[in-house]
Amino acid sequence: MWSLAERLPIADFHLHRCPPGLKRRLHLLVSTLPDGQPLAVPVLVARGRRPGPTLLATGAVHGDEYEGVIAIQDLFDELNTEEMAGSFVGVPVLNGPAFAAATREGAWDHLNLARVFPGSPDGGPSQRLAHAFQAHLLPIADLYADLHAGGNAYAIQELAGYMLRPDAVGERQRAAAVAFGLDLVWGTSPLPGRTLSAAADRNVPAIYIELRGEGRARPADVARARWGLSNLLALLGVLQGDYPREARLLIEDDSAGSGHLQLDHPSPSSGLFVPAVELWQPVAAGQPLGSVRHPDGTTLAVVRAARSGRVLLVRTQPRVFAGDTVAFVLAVPAEAGM
Ligand SMILES: [Zn+2]
């Protein structure tokens, strides 16, 4: 039903390289890494028998976030192109260098790919990946979903997020985040350098997904992400079927920097982080989130909640370095559902 992976320069990629009703696995060549190996992006194209819109999905923008990778692969395997009116284009691993290293950032430049968009064709590997993705893959999308997770060091309450904007694209983003089907939907103020900001520049409706993390890919979490992607295909009309139209908890926060998870509650010291809270637990301002210990057992610091709310993100990798976020507290009422 599909060819073996075909290699071609990313600038030569067009949806029509995959005939209607077929699936293709492609390796799109972006550049050459400093060691001479190709910098390539694997792309899975499932083109429906009938014409229609295109859903673009990416995984592993951060190399230690695995749930979305497997969900994209599984969905691609399961799609029946005879039933599709439109296309699914999945990029299971966008950040190959980071995935190879099993770390958040790639080892060549140690840049966070989710901070360098729109990138540059002349920069290091992360800059080139960002540039190639926004120039050659984003434009084919009618809707784009970027699948993230807590990664090796964190657990996060799963959510669908989007950047607030007061126009039809903003409405579309909210509807797509709800349609993905997770309990928590979170609209926040725009942040630069992201895949979502590159999509915004091109007026491509875009959402991001956060899945559990802890360096794992639990089968239930993968299945929920795969289901969410198929809901997006239903929202677009690529697949027949219904999709969620209401979230259990929808929060919109247009304050500056809302949605930036990696700045909250930085550890004042390197050491061993011992959490005192669990994911999604209600906490009061001032309540200990955890402590940082010296190897000899001395408590170096107690990190207290800066505000009341629920624990959206908590560090699960015990070794912590000064400045690392240990938790993010989302300001929601303790009685909020879920
Ligand atoms: Zn991520």
mmCIF file of C-alpha atoms and ligand atoms in Angstrom:
data_model
loop_
_atom_site.group_PDB
_atom_site.id
_atom_site.type_symbol
_atom_site.label_atom_id
_atom_site.label_comp_id
_atom_site.label_asym_id
_atom_site.label_seq_id
_atom_site.Cartn_x
_atom_site.Cartn_y
_atom_site.Cartn_z
ATOM 1 C CA MET A 1 0.000 0.000 0.000
ATOM 2 C CA TRP A 2 2.998 2.300 0.475
ATOM 3 C CA SER A 3 6.507 2.546 -0.854
ATOM 4 C CA LEU A 4 9.635 2.160 1.194
ATOM 5 C CA ALA A 5 10.790 5.546 2.450
ATOM 6 C CA GLU A 6 11.788 7.754 -0.425
ATOM 7 C CA ARG A 7 14.439 10.468 -0.001
ATOM 8 C CA LEU A 8 14.101 13.886 -1.516
ATOM 9 C CA PRO A 9 15.090 17.473 -0.736
ATOM 10 C CA ILE A 10 12.446 19.104 1.460
ATOM 11 C CA ALA A 11 12.086 21.953 -1.061
ATOM 12 C CA ASP A 12 10.866 19.378 -3.610
ATOM 13 C CA PHE A 13 8.099 18.081 -1.340
ATOM 14 C CA HIS A 14 4.563 18.618 -2.581
ATOM 15 C CA LEU A 15 1.419 16.818 -1.519
ATOM 16 C CA HIS A 16 0.849 15.676 -5.088
ATOM 17 C CA ARG A 17 3.990 13.520 -4.881
ATOM 18 C CA CYS A 18 1.625 11.119 -3.163
ATOM 19 C CA PRO A 19 -1.199 10.088 -5.520
ATOM 20 C CA PRO A 20 -4.800 10.109 -4.195
ATOM 21 C CA GLY A 21 -5.661 6.981 -2.215
ATOM 22 C CA LEU A 22 -2.046 6.129 -1.303
ATOM 23 C CA LYS A 23 0.327 6.363 1.643
ATOM 24 C CA ARG A 24 3.969 7.335 1.438
ATOM 25 C CA ARG A 25 6.864 7.367 3.886
ATOM 26 C CA LEU A 26 9.330 10.077 2.926
ATOM 27 C CA HIS A 27 12.653 11.293 4.283
ATOM 28 C CA LEU A 28 12.891 14.976 3.515
ATOM 29 C CA LEU A 29 16.475 16.208 3.402
ATOM 30 C CA VAL A 30 17.032 19.552 5.098
ATOM 31 C CA SER A 31 20.796 19.847 5.290
ATOM 32 C CA THR A 32 23.951 18.038 6.371
ATOM 33 C CA LEU A 33 24.975 17.734 10.021
ATOM 34 C CA PRO A 34 28.503 18.638 11.143
ATOM 35 C CA ASP A 35 29.465 14.932 11.128
ATOM 36 C CA GLY A 36 28.385 14.544 7.498
ATOM 37 C CA GLN A 37 25.177 12.664 8.282
ATOM 38 C CA PRO A 38 22.003 13.948 6.615
ATOM 39 C CA LEU A 39 19.680 16.210 8.582
ATOM 40 C CA ALA A 40 16.391 14.695 7.433
ATOM 41 C CA VAL A 41 12.763 14.783 8.555
ATOM 42 C CA PRO A 42 10.612 11.643 8.266
ATOM 43 C CA VAL A 43 7.176 12.447 6.877
ATOM 44 C CA LEU A 44 4.175 10.123 6.659
ATOM 45 C CA VAL A 45 1.645 11.125 4.022
ATOM 46 C CA ALA A 46 -1.816 9.521 3.829
ATOM 47 C CA ARG A 47 -3.662 11.080 0.929
ATOM 48 C CA GLY A 48 -7.369 10.446 0.747
ATOM 49 C CA ARG A 49 -9.036 9.061 -2.347
ATOM 50 C CA ARG A 50 -11.129 12.247 -2.472
ATOM 51 C CA PRO A 51 -9.795 15.815 -2.262
ATOM 52 C CA GLY A 52 -10.110 17.856 0.913
ATOM 53 C CA PRO A 53 -8.170 19.702 3.622
ATOM 54 C CA THR A 54 -4.870 18.646 5.182
ATOM 55 C CA LEU A 55 -4.074 17.981 8.841
ATOM 56 C CA LEU A 56 -0.381 18.398 9.656
ATOM 57 C CA ALA A 57 0.906 16.932 12.938
ATOM 58 C CA THR A 58 4.383 16.962 14.458
ATOM 59 C CA GLY A 59 5.976 15.020 17.293
ATOM 60 C CA ALA A 60 9.351 15.286 19.038
ATOM 61 C CA VAL A 61 9.984 18.975 18.540
ATOM 62 C CA HIS A 62 11.652 18.156 21.852
ATOM 63 C CA GLY A 63 13.604 14.916 21.539
ATOM 64 C CA ASP A 64 12.477 13.321 24.824
ATOM 65 C CA GLU A 65 8.710 13.543 24.255
ATOM 66 C CA TYR A 66 7.483 10.234 22.892
ATOM 67 C CA GLU A 67 3.704 9.892 23.149
ATOM 68 C CA GLY A 68 2.970 12.014 20.063
ATOM 69 C CA VAL A 69 5.594 10.206 17.987
ATOM 70 C CA ILE A 70 3.896 6.858 18.451
ATOM 71 C CA ALA A 71 0.386 8.319 18.117
ATOM 72 C CA ILE A 72 1.279 9.800 14.708
ATOM 73 C CA GLN A 73 2.814 6.513 13.558
ATOM 74 C CA ASP A 74 -0.179 4.493 14.798
ATOM 75 C CA LEU A 75 -2.722 6.800 13.189
ATOM 76 C CA PHE A 76 -0.862 6.683 9.874
ATOM 77 C CA ASP A 77 -0.873 2.863 9.962
ATOM 78 C CA GLU A 78 -4.586 2.716 10.733
ATOM 79 C CA LEU A 79 -5.942 5.307 8.297
ATOM 80 C CA ASN A 80 -7.926 3.984 5.365
ATOM 81 C CA THR A 81 -7.283 6.391 2.498
ATOM 82 C CA GLU A 82 -10.373 5.092 0.653
ATOM 83 C CA GLU A 83 -12.496 6.697 3.396
ATOM 84 C CA MET A 84 -10.633 10.008 3.464
ATOM 85 C CA ALA A 85 -11.536 13.305 1.800
ATOM 86 C CA GLY A 86 -8.256 15.145 2.298
ATOM 87 C CA SER A 87 -4.895 14.276 3.777
ATOM 88 C CA PHE A 88 -2.980 13.492 6.930
ATOM 89 C CA VAL A 89 0.673 14.539 6.955
ATOM 90 C CA GLY A 90 2.491 13.337 10.052
ATOM 91 C CA VAL A 91 6.018 14.238 11.094
ATOM 92 C CA PRO A 92 6.665 11.766 13.924
ATOM 93 C CA VAL A 93 10.081 13.217 14.801
ATOM 94 C CA LEU A 94 10.740 16.787 13.726
ATOM 95 C CA ASN A 95 13.865 17.246 15.847
ATOM 96 C CA GLY A 96 16.040 14.319 14.741
ATOM 97 C CA PRO A 97 19.224 15.461 16.499
ATOM 98 C CA ALA A 98 17.411 15.817 19.840
ATOM 99 C CA PHE A 99 15.602 12.502 19.384
ATOM 100 C CA ALA A 100 18.926 10.790 18.618
ATOM 101 C CA ALA A 101 20.337 12.139 21.868
ATOM 102 C CA ALA A 102 17.105 11.327 23.807
ATOM 103 C CA THR A 103 17.201 14.855 25.188
ATOM 104 C CA ARG A 104 15.003 17.935 24.927
ATOM 105 C CA GLU A 105 17.516 19.813 22.775
ATOM 106 C CA GLY A 106 19.846 18.545 20.073
ATOM 107 C CA ALA A 107 23.508 18.135 21.004
ATOM 108 C CA TRP A 108 24.931 20.039 18.001
ATOM 109 C CA ASP A 109 23.746 23.486 19.041
ATOM 110 C CA HIS A 110 21.888 22.846 22.316
ATOM 111 C CA LEU A 111 19.099 25.151 21.130
ATOM 112 C CA ASN A 112 15.460 24.685 22.041
ATOM 113 C CA LEU A 113 13.750 24.102 18.677
ATOM 114 C CA ALA A 114 10.559 25.598 20.136
ATOM 115 C CA ARG A 115 12.313 28.950 20.623
ATOM 116 C CA VAL A 116 14.073 29.486 17.277
ATOM 117 C CA PHE A 117 11.188 29.724 14.791
ATOM 118 C CA PRO A 118 11.078 30.932 12.043
ATOM 119 C CA GLY A 119 14.711 29.795 11.951
ATOM 120 C CA SER A 120 17.280 30.407 9.264
ATOM 121 C CA PRO A 121 18.562 28.443 6.237
ATOM 122 C CA ASP A 122 22.144 29.398 7.172
ATOM 123 C CA GLY A 123 22.135 28.670 10.921
ATOM 124 C CA GLY A 124 22.876 25.537 12.925
ATOM 125 C CA PRO A 125 20.765 22.368 12.769
ATOM 126 C CA SER A 126 17.899 23.723 14.903
ATOM 127 C CA GLN A 127 17.727 26.957 12.897
ATOM 128 C CA ARG A 128 17.715 25.005 9.629
ATOM 129 C CA LEU A 129 15.043 22.566 10.808
ATOM 130 C CA ALA A 130 12.795 25.416 11.906
ATOM 131 C CA HIS A 131 13.263 27.275 8.663
ATOM 132 C CA ALA A 132 12.668 24.218 6.467
ATOM 133 C CA PHE A 133 9.572 23.179 8.408
ATOM 134 C CA GLN A 134 7.889 26.580 8.261
ATOM 135 C CA ALA A 135 8.842 27.163 4.629
ATOM 136 C CA HIS A 136 7.957 23.767 3.140
ATOM 137 C CA LEU A 137 5.594 21.845 5.442
ATOM 138 C CA LEU A 138 3.487 24.410 7.316
ATOM 139 C CA PRO A 139 2.079 25.941 4.103
ATOM 140 C CA ILE A 140 0.340 22.690 3.123
ATOM 141 C CA ALA A 141 -1.684 22.606 6.373
ATOM 142 C CA ASP A 142 -5.293 23.648 6.868
ATOM 143 C CA LEU A 143 -4.834 22.751 10.527
ATOM 144 C CA TYR A 144 -1.641 22.021 12.433
ATOM 145 C CA ALA A 145 -1.216 20.123 15.716
ATOM 146 C CA ASP A 146 2.135 20.054 17.533
ATOM 147 C CA LEU A 147 2.331 17.157 20.012
ATOM 148 C CA HIS A 148 4.454 17.739 23.115
ATOM 149 C CA ALA A 149 4.763 16.028 26.495
ATOM 150 C CA GLY A 150 6.436 16.392 29.865
ATOM 151 C CA GLY A 151 9.629 14.793 28.554
ATOM 152 C CA ASN A 152 12.247 13.018 30.642
ATOM 153 C CA ALA A 153 12.122 15.395 33.592
ATOM 154 C CA TYR A 154 8.467 16.346 34.087
ATOM 155 C CA ALA A 155 4.908 15.097 34.356
ATOM 156 C CA ILE A 156 2.205 17.388 32.989
ATOM 157 C CA GLN A 157 -1.575 17.324 33.197
ATOM 158 C CA GLU A 158 -2.569 16.623 29.604
ATOM 159 C CA LEU A 159 -4.069 19.558 27.747
ATOM 160 C CA ALA A 160 -4.738 21.109 24.376
ATOM 161 C CA GLY A 161 -3.448 24.673 24.045
ATOM 162 C CA TYR A 162 -3.559 27.525 21.589
ATOM 163 C CA MET A 163 -2.532 31.149 21.245
ATOM 164 C CA LEU A 164 -5.316 33.669 21.706
ATOM 165 C CA ARG A 165 -6.070 35.929 18.756
ATOM 166 C CA PRO A 166 -9.261 37.889 18.091
ATOM 167 C CA ASP A 167 -10.123 36.658 14.611
ATOM 168 C CA ALA A 168 -11.467 33.661 12.678
ATOM 169 C CA VAL A 169 -8.131 31.838 13.005
ATOM 170 C CA GLY A 170 -8.368 32.239 16.779
ATOM 171 C CA GLU A 171 -11.898 30.805 16.756
ATOM 172 C CA ARG A 172 -10.695 27.884 14.661
ATOM 173 C CA GLN A 173 -7.864 27.220 17.080
ATOM 174 C CA ARG A 174 -10.202 27.146 20.069
ATOM 175 C CA ALA A 175 -12.586 24.769 18.252
ATOM 176 C CA ALA A 176 -9.680 22.489 17.286
ATOM 177 C CA ALA A 177 -8.256 22.434 20.829
ATOM 178 C CA VAL A 178 -11.698 21.448 22.151
ATOM 179 C CA ALA A 179 -12.203 18.879 19.373
ATOM 180 C CA PHE A 180 -8.971 17.071 20.277
ATOM 181 C CA GLY A 181 -10.955 15.781 23.246
ATOM 182 C CA LEU A 182 -8.786 16.282 26.336
ATOM 183 C CA ASP A 183 -10.414 17.527 29.561
ATOM 184 C CA LEU A 184 -8.295 20.690 29.834
ATOM 185 C CA VAL A 185 -8.153 23.352 27.098
ATOM 186 C CA TRP A 186 -5.920 26.372 27.621
ATOM 187 C CA GLY A 187 -5.749 29.520 25.521
ATOM 188 C CA THR A 188 -2.796 31.806 26.313
ATOM 189 C CA SER A 189 -1.076 34.921 25.019
ATOM 190 C CA PRO A 190 1.175 34.606 21.930
ATOM 191 C CA LEU A 191 4.821 33.682 22.530
ATOM 192 C CA PRO A 192 7.590 34.079 19.926
ATOM 193 C CA GLY A 193 9.851 31.418 18.443
ATOM 194 C CA ARG A 194 7.332 28.559 18.597
ATOM 195 C CA THR A 195 5.946 26.321 15.882
ATOM 196 C CA LEU A 196 2.634 28.002 16.749
ATOM 197 C CA SER A 197 4.022 31.486 16.182
ATOM 198 C CA ALA A 198 5.344 30.384 12.768
ATOM 199 C CA ALA A 199 1.874 29.020 11.994
ATOM 200 C CA ALA A 200 0.304 32.294 13.177
ATOM 201 C CA ASP A 201 2.560 34.228 10.796
ATOM 202 C CA ARG A 202 1.093 32.160 7.955
ATOM 203 C CA ASN A 203 -2.490 32.263 9.272
ATOM 204 C CA VAL A 204 -2.504 28.475 9.650
ATOM 205 C CA PRO A 205 -4.776 27.522 12.589
ATOM 206 C CA ALA A 206 -2.597 25.661 15.078
ATOM 207 C CA ILE A 207 -2.816 23.977 18.465
ATOM 208 C CA TYR A 208 -0.331 22.245 20.725
ATOM 209 C CA ILE A 209 -0.910 19.217 22.862
ATOM 210 C CA GLU A 210 0.809 18.357 26.130
ATOM 211 C CA LEU A 211 0.860 14.693 27.126
ATOM 212 C CA ARG A 212 2.013 13.124 30.365
ATOM 213 C CA GLY A 213 5.773 12.646 29.886
ATOM 214 C CA GLU A 214 8.131 11.310 32.581
ATOM 215 C CA GLY A 215 10.214 10.000 29.681
ATOM 216 C CA ARG A 216 7.539 7.423 28.915
ATOM 217 C CA ALA A 217 4.805 6.710 26.411
ATOM 218 C CA ARG A 218 2.049 4.930 28.319
ATOM 219 C CA PRO A 219 -0.236 3.027 25.925
ATOM 220 C CA ALA A 220 -3.350 4.817 27.248
ATOM 221 C CA ASP A 221 -1.759 8.247 26.683
ATOM 222 C CA VAL A 222 -0.668 7.288 23.167
ATOM 223 C CA ALA A 223 -4.173 6.002 22.407
ATOM 224 C CA ARG A 224 -5.742 9.248 23.636
ATOM 225 C CA ALA A 225 -3.429 11.287 21.391
ATOM 226 C CA ARG A 226 -4.199 9.055 18.418
ATOM 227 C CA TRP A 227 -7.924 9.495 19.140
ATOM 228 C CA GLY A 228 -7.406 13.264 19.391
ATOM 229 C CA LEU A 229 -5.764 13.394 15.984
ATOM 230 C CA SER A 230 -8.609 11.410 14.445
ATOM 231 C CA ASN A 231 -11.017 13.907 16.063
ATOM 232 C CA LEU A 232 -9.162 16.697 14.260
ATOM 233 C CA LEU A 233 -9.573 14.795 10.981
ATOM 234 C CA ALA A 234 -13.313 14.607 11.717
ATOM 235 C CA LEU A 235 -13.418 18.343 12.531
ATOM 236 C CA LEU A 236 -11.843 19.044 9.135
ATOM 237 C CA GLY A 237 -14.212 16.630 7.381
ATOM 238 C CA VAL A 238 -11.322 14.427 6.199
ATOM 239 C CA LEU A 239 -12.926 11.548 8.115
ATOM 240 C CA GLN A 240 -16.618 10.991 8.770
ATOM 241 C CA GLY A 241 -17.648 11.066 12.401
ATOM 242 C CA ASP A 242 -18.297 13.239 15.395
ATOM 243 C CA TYR A 243 -15.816 15.019 17.634
ATOM 244 C CA PRO A 244 -15.964 16.750 21.044
ATOM 245 C CA ARG A 245 -17.511 20.229 20.998
ATOM 246 C CA GLU A 246 -17.064 21.110 24.651
ATOM 247 C CA ALA A 247 -14.153 20.822 27.088
ATOM 248 C CA ARG A 248 -14.594 19.976 30.777
ATOM 249 C CA LEU A 249 -12.397 22.940 31.681
ATOM 250 C CA LEU A 250 -11.570 25.760 29.256
ATOM 251 C CA ILE A 251 -9.306 28.522 30.552
ATOM 252 C CA GLU A 252 -8.276 31.582 28.584
ATOM 253 C CA ASP A 253 -5.583 33.865 29.994
ATOM 254 C CA ASP A 254 -4.337 36.784 27.915
ATOM 255 C CA SER A 255 -1.848 38.104 30.486
ATOM 256 C CA ALA A 256 1.717 38.493 29.185
ATOM 257 C CA GLY A 257 3.753 35.286 29.327
ATOM 258 C CA SER A 258 0.796 33.092 30.264
ATOM 259 C CA GLY A 259 1.449 29.626 28.929
ATOM 260 C CA HIS A 260 5.203 29.755 29.523
ATOM 261 C CA LEU A 261 5.670 26.692 31.711
ATOM 262 C CA GLN A 262 9.446 26.706 32.127
ATOM 263 C CA LEU A 263 9.794 29.879 34.230
ATOM 264 C CA ASP A 264 7.533 29.038 37.161
ATOM 265 C CA HIS A 265 8.984 28.105 40.560
ATOM 266 C CA PRO A 266 12.667 27.803 39.644
ATOM 267 C CA SER A 267 14.776 25.691 41.975
ATOM 268 C CA PRO A 268 16.959 27.995 44.070
ATOM 269 C CA SER A 269 19.674 25.358 44.287
ATOM 270 C CA SER A 270 20.985 22.296 42.545
ATOM 271 C CA GLY A 271 20.349 19.087 44.416
ATOM 272 C CA LEU A 272 17.710 16.407 44.759
ATOM 273 C CA PHE A 273 14.094 17.534 44.285
ATOM 274 C CA VAL A 274 11.605 15.749 46.523
ATOM 275 C CA PRO A 275 8.068 16.738 45.510
ATOM 276 C CA ALA A 276 5.406 17.322 48.154
ATOM 277 C CA VAL A 277 2.529 17.472 45.654
ATOM 278 C CA GLU A 278 1.027 15.382 42.916
ATOM 279 C CA LEU A 279 -0.143 16.328 39.456
ATOM 280 C CA TRP A 280 -3.399 18.341 39.353
ATOM 281 C CA GLN A 281 -3.531 18.525 43.140
ATOM 282 C CA PRO A 282 -5.112 21.749 44.472
ATOM 283 C CA VAL A 283 -2.561 23.894 46.311
ATOM 284 C CA ALA A 284 -2.794 27.120 48.324
ATOM 285 C CA ALA A 285 -0.357 30.016 47.953
ATOM 286 C CA GLY A 286 2.605 29.417 50.253
ATOM 287 C CA GLN A 287 2.095 25.668 50.431
ATOM 288 C CA PRO A 288 5.330 23.660 49.926
ATOM 289 C CA LEU A 289 5.600 22.160 46.444
ATOM 290 C CA GLY A 290 8.691 20.230 47.415
ATOM 291 C CA SER A 291 12.162 20.539 48.802
ATOM 292 C CA VAL A 292 15.671 20.459 47.408
ATOM 293 C CA ARG A 293 18.127 18.339 49.337
ATOM 294 C CA HIS A 294 21.882 18.018 49.491
ATOM 295 C CA PRO A 295 23.142 14.450 49.046
ATOM 296 C CA ASP A 296 23.875 14.425 52.803
ATOM 297 C CA GLY A 297 20.157 14.918 53.469
ATOM 298 C CA THR A 298 20.306 18.593 54.445
ATOM 299 C CA THR A 299 17.350 20.602 53.129
ATOM 300 C CA LEU A 300 18.799 23.309 50.874
ATOM 301 C CA ALA A 301 15.493 24.950 49.981
ATOM 302 C CA VAL A 302 11.752 24.563 50.256
ATOM 303 C CA VAL A 303 9.875 25.706 47.153
ATOM 304 C CA ARG A 304 6.456 27.184 47.998
ATOM 305 C CA ALA A 305 3.517 27.821 45.685
ATOM 306 C CA ALA A 306 3.525 31.417 44.437
ATOM 307 C CA ARG A 307 -0.231 31.298 43.965
ATOM 308 C CA SER A 308 -3.238 29.113 44.623
ATOM 309 C CA GLY A 309 -4.399 26.741 41.931
ATOM 310 C CA ARG A 310 -3.648 23.275 40.663
ATOM 311 C CA VAL A 311 -0.345 21.586 39.889
ATOM 312 C CA LEU A 312 -0.198 21.530 36.083
ATOM 313 C CA LEU A 313 3.435 20.429 35.839
ATOM 314 C CA VAL A 314 5.786 18.849 38.352
ATOM 315 C CA ARG A 315 9.382 17.748 38.111
ATOM 316 C CA THR A 316 9.628 13.966 38.287
ATOM 317 C CA GLN A 317 13.364 13.623 37.606
ATOM 318 C CA PRO A 318 14.843 13.918 41.106
ATOM 319 C CA ARG A 319 18.185 15.443 40.103
ATOM 320 C CA VAL A 320 17.586 19.178 39.698
ATOM 321 C CA PHE A 321 19.820 22.105 38.798
ATOM 322 C CA ALA A 322 19.538 25.672 40.033
ATOM 323 C CA GLY A 323 17.052 27.560 37.860
ATOM 324 C CA ASP A 324 15.134 24.476 36.679
ATOM 325 C CA THR A 325 11.379 24.757 37.104
ATOM 326 C CA VAL A 326 10.135 22.361 39.766
ATOM 327 C CA ALA A 327 6.408 22.949 39.221
ATOM 328 C CA PHE A 328 3.858 25.107 37.423
ATOM 329 C CA VAL A 329 0.733 26.112 39.325
ATOM 330 C CA LEU A 330 -2.254 26.967 37.155
ATOM 331 C CA ALA A 331 -4.565 29.483 38.764
ATOM 332 C CA VAL A 332 -7.851 27.589 38.660
ATOM 333 C CA PRO A 333 -10.382 27.295 41.458
ATOM 334 C CA ALA A 334 -9.822 24.228 43.630
ATOM 335 C CA GLU A 335 -13.424 23.200 42.946
ATOM 336 C CA ALA A 336 -12.877 23.246 39.154
ATOM 337 C CA GLY A 337 -13.893 19.895 37.682
ATOM 338 C CA MET A 338 -11.842 17.025 36.228
HETATM 339 ZN ZN ZN B 1 7.862 19.909 24.187
#
